[in-house]
mmCIF file with all atom_site columns, C-alpha atoms in Angstrom:
data_model
loop_
_atom_site.group_PDB
_atom_site.id
_atom_site.type_symbol
_atom_site.label_atom_id
_atom_site.label_alt_id
_atom_site.label_comp_id
_atom_site.label_asym_id
_atom_site.label_entity_id
_atom_site.label_seq_id
_atom_site.pdbx_PDB_ins_code
_atom_site.Cartn_x
_atom_site.Cartn_y
_atom_site.Cartn_z
_atom_site.occupancy
_atom_site.B_iso_or_equiv
_atom_site.pdbx_formal_charge
_atom_site.auth_seq_id
_atom_site.auth_comp_id
_atom_site.auth_asym_id
_atom_site.auth_atom_id
_atom_site.pdbx_PDB_model_num
ATOM 1  C CA . MET V 1 1  ? 12.617 145.195 197.586 1.00 0.00 ? 1317 MET V CA 1
ATOM 2  C CA . ALA V 1 2  ? 9.686  144.015 195.508 1.00 0.00 ? 1318 ALA V CA 1
ATOM 3  C CA . GLN V 1 3  ? 10.297 140.439 196.636 1.00 0.00 ? 1319 GLN V CA 1
ATOM 4  C CA . PHE V 1 4  ? 10.238 141.497 200.292 1.00 0.00 ? 1320 PHE V CA 1
ATOM 5  C CA . TYR V 1 5  ? 6.908  143.263 199.961 1.00 0.00 ? 1321 TYR V CA 1
ATOM 6  C CA . SER V 1 6  ? 5.339  140.540 197.872 1.00 0.00 ? 1322 SER V CA 1
ATOM 7  C CA . ARG V 1 7  ? 6.240  137.951 200.525 1.00 0.00 ? 1323 ARG V CA 1
ATOM 8  C CA . ASN V 1 8  ? 5.171  140.067 203.512 1.00 0.00 ? 1324 ASN V CA 1
ATOM 9  C CA . VAL V 1 9  ? 2.163  142.055 202.299 1.00 0.00 ? 1325 VAL V CA 1
ATOM 10 C CA . MET V 1 10 ? -1.014 140.422 201.029 1.00 0.00 ? 1326 MET V CA 1
ATOM 11 C CA . ASP V 1 11 ? -2.569 143.428 199.272 1.00 0.00 ? 1327 ASP V CA 1
ATOM 12 C CA . ILE V 1 12 ? -0.873 144.028 195.898 1.00 0.00 ? 1328 ILE V CA 1
ATOM 13 C CA . GLU V 1 13 ? -2.128 147.619 195.781 1.00 0.00 ? 1329 GLU V CA 1
ATOM 14 C CA . ASN V 1 14 ? -0.215 148.425 198.972 1.00 0.00 ? 1330 ASN V CA 1
ATOM 15 C CA . VAL V 1 15 ? 2.864  146.694 197.570 1.00 0.00 ? 1331 VAL V CA 1
ATOM 16 C CA . VAL V 1 16 ? 2.813  148.951 194.516 1.00 0.00 ? 1332 VAL V CA 1
ATOM 17 C CA . LYS V 1 17 ? 2.213  152.059 196.659 1.00 0.00 ? 1333 LYS V CA 1
ATOM 18 C CA . HIS V 1 18 ? 5.187  151.220 198.900 1.00 0.00 ? 1334 HIS V CA 1
ATOM 19 C CA . ILE V 1 19 ? 7.507  150.635 195.967 1.00 0.00 ? 1335 ILE V CA 1
ATOM 20 C CA . LYS V 1 20 ? 6.408  153.869 194.266 1.00 0.00 ? 1336 LYS V CA 1
ATOM 21 C CA . SER V 1 21 ? 6.813  155.795 197.518 1.00 0.00 ? 1337 SER V CA 1
ATOM 22 C CA . ASN V 1 22 ? 10.359 154.488 197.977 1.00 0.00 ? 1338 ASN V CA 1
ATOM 23 C CA . TYR V 1 23 ? 11.186 155.299 194.350 1.00 0.00 ? 1339 TYR V CA 1
ATOM 24 C CA . ASP V 1 24 ? 9.851  158.847 194.784 1.00 0.00 ? 1340 ASP V CA 1
ATOM 25 C CA . ASP V 1 25 ? 11.918 159.293 197.967 1.00 0.00 ? 1341 ASP V CA 1
ATOM 26 C CA . ILE V 1 26 ? 15.063 158.210 196.121 1.00 0.00 ? 1342 ILE V CA 1
ATOM 27 C CA . LYS V 1 27 ? 14.358 160.675 193.308 1.00 0.00 ? 1343 LYS V CA 1
ATOM 28 C CA . LYS V 1 28 ? 13.915 163.463 195.893 1.00 0.00 ? 1344 LYS V CA 1
ATOM 29 C CA . ILE V 1 29 ? 17.317 162.626 197.378 1.00 0.00 ? 1345 ILE V CA 1
ATOM 30 C CA . GLU V 1 30 ? 18.915 162.731 193.934 1.00 0.00 ? 1346 GLU V CA 1
ATOM 31 C CA . LEU V 1 31 ? 17.350 166.121 193.211 1.00 0.00 ? 1347 LEU V CA 1
ATOM 32 C CA . TYR V 1 32 ? 18.370 167.483 196.641 1.00 0.00 ? 1348 TYR V CA 1
ATOM 33 C CA . PHE V 1 33 ? 22.027 166.632 196.032 1.00 0.00 ? 1349 PHE V CA 1
ATOM 34 C CA . PHE V 1 34 ? 21.920 168.133 192.563 1.00 0.00 ? 1350 PHE V CA 1
ATOM 35 C CA . LYS V 1 35 ? 20.320 171.399 193.704 1.00 0.00 ? 1351 LYS V CA 1
ATOM 36 C CA . ASN V 1 36 ? 22.357 171.861 196.889 1.00 0.00 ? 1352 ASN V CA 1
ATOM 37 C CA . HIS V 1 37 ? 25.739 170.416 195.962 1.00 0.00 ? 1353 HIS V CA 1
ATOM 38 C CA . ASP V 1 38 ? 25.822 170.420 192.138 1.00 0.00 ? 1354 ASP V CA 1
ATOM 39 C CA . ILE V 1 39 ? 26.383 166.666 192.304 1.00 0.00 ? 1355 ILE V CA 1
ATOM 40 C CA . ASN V 1 40 ? 24.343 164.489 189.972 1.00 0.00 ? 1356 ASN V CA 1
ATOM 41 C CA . ILE V 1 41 ? 23.783 161.213 191.849 1.00 0.00 ? 1357 ILE V CA 1
ATOM 42 C CA . VAL V 1 42 ? 21.748 158.473 190.233 1.00 0.00 ? 1358 VAL V CA 1
ATOM 43 C CA . LEU V 1 43 ? 20.768 155.632 192.553 1.00 0.00 ? 1359 LEU V CA 1
ATOM 44 C CA . GLU V 1 44 ? 20.121 152.558 190.446 1.00 0.00 ? 1360 GLU V CA 1
ATOM 45 C CA . GLU V 1 45 ? 19.482 148.973 191.423 1.00 0.00 ? 1361 GLU V CA 1
ATOM 46 C CA . ASP V 1 46 ? 22.580 147.825 189.471 1.00 0.00 ? 1362 ASP V CA 1
ATOM 47 C CA . ALA V 1 47 ? 24.890 150.141 191.429 1.00 0.00 ? 1363 ALA V CA 1
#
């Protein structure tokens, strides 16, 4: 993902913001599943 943004976006600040936003969204999904389904899902880049 970082490679995509670094090749397609010129402003490094926006690159970092996009990556952080995506990371935060993933963490929200993990927490949602844990709270609503008692399933602990961890989305990692190695998975």
